[in-house]
mmCIF file of C-alpha atoms and ligand atoms in Angstrom:
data_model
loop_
_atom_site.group_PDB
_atom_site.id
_atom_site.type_symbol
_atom_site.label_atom_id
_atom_site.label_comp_id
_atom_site.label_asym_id
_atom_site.label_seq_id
_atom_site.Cartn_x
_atom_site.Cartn_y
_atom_site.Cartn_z
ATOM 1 C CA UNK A 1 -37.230 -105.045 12.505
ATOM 2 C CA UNK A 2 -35.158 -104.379 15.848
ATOM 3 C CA UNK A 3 -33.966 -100.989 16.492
ATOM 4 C CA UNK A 4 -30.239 -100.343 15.243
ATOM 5 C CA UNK A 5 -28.990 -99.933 18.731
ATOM 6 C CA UNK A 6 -30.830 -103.138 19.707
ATOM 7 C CA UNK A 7 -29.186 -105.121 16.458
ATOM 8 C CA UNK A 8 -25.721 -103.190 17.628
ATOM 9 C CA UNK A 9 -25.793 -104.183 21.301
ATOM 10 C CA UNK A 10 -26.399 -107.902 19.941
ATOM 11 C CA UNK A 11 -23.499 -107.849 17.909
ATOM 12 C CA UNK A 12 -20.856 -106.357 20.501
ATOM 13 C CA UNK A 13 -22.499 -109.346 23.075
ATOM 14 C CA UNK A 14 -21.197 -112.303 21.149
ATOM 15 C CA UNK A 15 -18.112 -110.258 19.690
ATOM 16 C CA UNK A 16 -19.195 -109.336 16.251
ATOM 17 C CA UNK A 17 -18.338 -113.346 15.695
ATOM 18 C CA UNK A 18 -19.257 -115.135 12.668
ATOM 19 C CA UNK A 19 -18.987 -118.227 14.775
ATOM 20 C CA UNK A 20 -21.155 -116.924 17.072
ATOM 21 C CA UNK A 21 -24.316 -116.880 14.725
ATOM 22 C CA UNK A 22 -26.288 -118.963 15.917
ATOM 23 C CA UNK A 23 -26.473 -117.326 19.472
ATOM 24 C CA UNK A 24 -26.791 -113.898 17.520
ATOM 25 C CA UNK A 25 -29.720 -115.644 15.712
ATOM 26 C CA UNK A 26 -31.563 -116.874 19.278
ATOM 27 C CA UNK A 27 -30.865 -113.048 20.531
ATOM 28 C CA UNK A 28 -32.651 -111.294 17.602
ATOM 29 C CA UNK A 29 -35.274 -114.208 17.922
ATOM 30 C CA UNK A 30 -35.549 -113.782 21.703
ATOM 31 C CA UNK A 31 -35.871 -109.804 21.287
ATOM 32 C CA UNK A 32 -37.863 -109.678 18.017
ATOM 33 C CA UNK A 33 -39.855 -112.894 18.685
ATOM 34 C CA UNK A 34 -38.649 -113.915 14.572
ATOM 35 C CA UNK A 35 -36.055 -113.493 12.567
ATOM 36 C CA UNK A 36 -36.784 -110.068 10.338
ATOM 37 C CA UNK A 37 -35.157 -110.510 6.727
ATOM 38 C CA UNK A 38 -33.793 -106.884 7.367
ATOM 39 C CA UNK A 39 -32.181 -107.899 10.398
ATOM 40 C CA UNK A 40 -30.614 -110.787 8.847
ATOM 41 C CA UNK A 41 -29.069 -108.995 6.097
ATOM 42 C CA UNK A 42 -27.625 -105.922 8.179
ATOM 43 C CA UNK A 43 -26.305 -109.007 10.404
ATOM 44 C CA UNK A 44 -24.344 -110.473 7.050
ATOM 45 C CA UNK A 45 -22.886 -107.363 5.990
ATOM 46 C CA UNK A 46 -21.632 -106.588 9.507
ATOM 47 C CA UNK A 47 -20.557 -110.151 10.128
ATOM 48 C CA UNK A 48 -19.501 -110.402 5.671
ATOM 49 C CA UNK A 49 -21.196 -113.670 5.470
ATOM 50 C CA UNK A 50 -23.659 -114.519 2.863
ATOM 51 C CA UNK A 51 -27.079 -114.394 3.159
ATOM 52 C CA UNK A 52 -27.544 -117.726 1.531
ATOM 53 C CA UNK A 53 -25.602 -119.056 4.621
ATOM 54 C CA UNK A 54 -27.597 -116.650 6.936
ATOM 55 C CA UNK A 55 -30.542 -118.499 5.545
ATOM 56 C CA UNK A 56 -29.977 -121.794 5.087
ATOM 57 C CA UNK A 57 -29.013 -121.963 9.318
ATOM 58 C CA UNK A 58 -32.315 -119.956 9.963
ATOM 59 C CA UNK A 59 -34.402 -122.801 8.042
ATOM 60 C CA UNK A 60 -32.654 -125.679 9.516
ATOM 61 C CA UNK A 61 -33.472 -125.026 13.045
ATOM 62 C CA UNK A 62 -37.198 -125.186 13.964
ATOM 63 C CA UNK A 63 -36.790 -123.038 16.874
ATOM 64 C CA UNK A 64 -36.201 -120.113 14.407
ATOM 65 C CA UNK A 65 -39.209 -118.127 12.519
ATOM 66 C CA UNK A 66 -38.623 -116.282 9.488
ATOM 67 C CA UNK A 67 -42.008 -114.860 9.603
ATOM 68 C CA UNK A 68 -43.491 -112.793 12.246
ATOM 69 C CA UNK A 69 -44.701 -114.494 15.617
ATOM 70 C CA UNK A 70 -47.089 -113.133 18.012
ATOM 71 C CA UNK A 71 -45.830 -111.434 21.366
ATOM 72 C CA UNK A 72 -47.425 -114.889 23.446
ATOM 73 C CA UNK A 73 -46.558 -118.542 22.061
ATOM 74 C CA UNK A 74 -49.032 -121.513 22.247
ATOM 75 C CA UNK A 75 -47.928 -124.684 21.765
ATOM 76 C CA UNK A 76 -50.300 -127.648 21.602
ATOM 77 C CA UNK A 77 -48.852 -131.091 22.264
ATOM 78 C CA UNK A 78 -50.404 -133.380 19.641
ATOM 79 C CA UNK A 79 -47.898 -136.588 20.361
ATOM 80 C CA UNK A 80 -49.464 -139.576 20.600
ATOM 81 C CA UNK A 81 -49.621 -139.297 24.303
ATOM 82 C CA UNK A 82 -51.220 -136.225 24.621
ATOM 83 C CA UNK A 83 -53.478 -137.144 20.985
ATOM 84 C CA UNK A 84 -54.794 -139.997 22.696
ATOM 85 C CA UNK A 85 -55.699 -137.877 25.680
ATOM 86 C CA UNK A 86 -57.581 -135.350 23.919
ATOM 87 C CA UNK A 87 -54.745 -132.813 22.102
ATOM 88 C CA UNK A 88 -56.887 -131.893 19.557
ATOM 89 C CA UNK A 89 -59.993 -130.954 21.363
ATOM 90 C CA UNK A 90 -57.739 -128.843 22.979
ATOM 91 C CA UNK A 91 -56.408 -127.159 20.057
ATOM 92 C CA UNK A 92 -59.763 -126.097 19.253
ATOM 93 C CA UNK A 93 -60.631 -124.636 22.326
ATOM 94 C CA UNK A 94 -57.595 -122.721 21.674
ATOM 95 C CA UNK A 95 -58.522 -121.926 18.110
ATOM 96 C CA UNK A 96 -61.505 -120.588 19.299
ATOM 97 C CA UNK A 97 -60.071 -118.686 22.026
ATOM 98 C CA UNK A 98 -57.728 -116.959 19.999
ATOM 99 C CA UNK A 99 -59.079 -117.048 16.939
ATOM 100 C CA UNK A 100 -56.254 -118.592 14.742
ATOM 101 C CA UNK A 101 -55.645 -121.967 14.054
ATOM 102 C CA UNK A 102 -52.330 -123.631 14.311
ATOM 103 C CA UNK A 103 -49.230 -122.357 12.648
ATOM 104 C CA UNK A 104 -50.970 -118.423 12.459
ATOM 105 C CA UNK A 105 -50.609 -115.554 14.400
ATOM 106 C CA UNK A 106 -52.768 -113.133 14.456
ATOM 107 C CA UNK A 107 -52.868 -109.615 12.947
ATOM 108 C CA UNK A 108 -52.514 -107.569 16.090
ATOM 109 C CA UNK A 109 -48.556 -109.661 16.783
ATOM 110 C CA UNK A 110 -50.421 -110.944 19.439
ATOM 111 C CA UNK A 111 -50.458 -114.694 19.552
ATOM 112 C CA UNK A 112 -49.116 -117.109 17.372
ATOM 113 C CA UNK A 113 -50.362 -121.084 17.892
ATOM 114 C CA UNK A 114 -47.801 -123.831 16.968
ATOM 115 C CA UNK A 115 -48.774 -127.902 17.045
ATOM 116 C CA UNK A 116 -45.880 -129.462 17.706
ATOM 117 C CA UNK A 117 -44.548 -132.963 19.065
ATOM 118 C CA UNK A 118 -43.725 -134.955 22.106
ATOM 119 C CA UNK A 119 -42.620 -132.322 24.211
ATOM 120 C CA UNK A 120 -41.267 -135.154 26.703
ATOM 121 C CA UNK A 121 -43.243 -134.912 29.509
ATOM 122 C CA UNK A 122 -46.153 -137.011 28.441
ATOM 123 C CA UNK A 123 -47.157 -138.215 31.793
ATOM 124 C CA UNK A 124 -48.299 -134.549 32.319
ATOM 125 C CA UNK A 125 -50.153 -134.721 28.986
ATOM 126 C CA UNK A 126 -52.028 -132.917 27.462
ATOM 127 C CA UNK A 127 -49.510 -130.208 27.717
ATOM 128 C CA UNK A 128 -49.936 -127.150 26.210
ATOM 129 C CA UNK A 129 -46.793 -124.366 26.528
ATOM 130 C CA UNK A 130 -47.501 -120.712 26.739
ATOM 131 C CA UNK A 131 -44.118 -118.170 26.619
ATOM 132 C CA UNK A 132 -42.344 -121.212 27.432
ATOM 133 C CA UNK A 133 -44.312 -122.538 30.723
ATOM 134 C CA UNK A 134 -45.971 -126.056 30.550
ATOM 135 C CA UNK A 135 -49.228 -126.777 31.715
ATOM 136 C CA UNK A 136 -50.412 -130.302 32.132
ATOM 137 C CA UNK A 137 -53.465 -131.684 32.699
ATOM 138 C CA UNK A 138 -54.669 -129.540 30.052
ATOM 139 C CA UNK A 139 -58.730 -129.650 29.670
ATOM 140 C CA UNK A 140 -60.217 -127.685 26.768
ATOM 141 C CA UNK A 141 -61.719 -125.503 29.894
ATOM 142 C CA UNK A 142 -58.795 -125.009 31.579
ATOM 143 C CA UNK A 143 -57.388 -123.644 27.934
ATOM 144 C CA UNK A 144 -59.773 -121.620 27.239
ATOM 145 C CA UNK A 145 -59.599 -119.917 30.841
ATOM 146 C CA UNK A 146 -55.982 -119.849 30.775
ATOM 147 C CA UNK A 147 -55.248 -118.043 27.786
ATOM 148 C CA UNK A 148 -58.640 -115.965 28.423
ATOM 149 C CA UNK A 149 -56.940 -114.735 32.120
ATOM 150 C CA UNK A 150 -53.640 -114.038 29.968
ATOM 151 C CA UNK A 151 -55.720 -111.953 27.442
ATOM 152 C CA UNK A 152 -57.267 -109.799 30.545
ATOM 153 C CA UNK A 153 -53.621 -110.005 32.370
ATOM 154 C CA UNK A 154 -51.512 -109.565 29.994
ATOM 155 C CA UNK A 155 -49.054 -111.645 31.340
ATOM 156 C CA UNK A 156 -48.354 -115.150 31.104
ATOM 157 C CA UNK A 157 -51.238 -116.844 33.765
ATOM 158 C CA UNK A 158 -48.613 -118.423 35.760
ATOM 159 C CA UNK A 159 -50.020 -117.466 38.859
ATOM 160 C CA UNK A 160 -53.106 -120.116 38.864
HETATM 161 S S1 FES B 201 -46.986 -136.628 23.650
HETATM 162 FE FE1 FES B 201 -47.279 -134.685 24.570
HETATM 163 S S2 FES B 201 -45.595 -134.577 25.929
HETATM 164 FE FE2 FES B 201 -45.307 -136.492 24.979
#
């Protein structure tokens, strides 16, 4: 749950708007890294929508997690692109690496690994995303020391 003056400062940006909620939804998201049911409701009452609403917009869009997400995102490209190029060897160098497998995050709100699609840039594949940055070219080595120098970093291992 976000801190009330967090929540507050959230609301004032987009104007205490109802028609703003989806923007209000990608701020929480983008500060909380999900979408806290606590959050959600103290946004309905201050906005005096209903929570069935609230709810059904945070299920329709993938980009939104109602349940909690680690502080780094993995994304594995398993399109047929990057499938056919090795995608899910690299997903379990990853698994290993991190110790989850896809669609968990693990108990220390640390990292949270997603499988998705095409991310439309298969000539780089395989792509895997971390925090948002692609990496191409992907190798279940290069994974595995990626995420292992963002582990010891704690950043995002941009810098290679
Ligand atoms: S299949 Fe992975 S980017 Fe297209």
């Amino acid at each position: 749950m976000l801190e009330t003056a967090t929540l507050e400062t959230i609301l004032e940006r987009h104007g205490r708007n109802p028609a703003n909620i989806i923007a209000i939804l990608q701020d929480i998201q983008s500060a909380a890294n999900w979408l806290p049911e606590e959050d959600l409701r103290l946004v309905c009452q201050a906005l005096e929508i209903p929570l069935s609403k609230m709810m059904a917009l945070a299920t329709f869009y993938k980009a939104f997690s109602l349940k909690p997400r680690g502080k780094h995102i993995v994304q594995v490209c398993l399109g047929t692109a990057c499938h056919v190029r090795g995608g899910e060897r690299i997903q379990g160098a990853v698994e290993r690496e991190l110790g989850i497998a896809g669609g968990e995050t693990d108990e220390d709100l640390q990292w949270t690994l997603e499988t998705v699609g095409c991310l439309g840039a298969c000539a780089l594949g395989p792509i895997i995303v971390v925090d948002g940055e692609y990496h191409g070219q992907m190798t279940s080595a290069k994974a595995t020391r990626l995420l292992s120098r963002i582990k010891k970093a704690g950043g995002n291992g941009a810098e290679e």
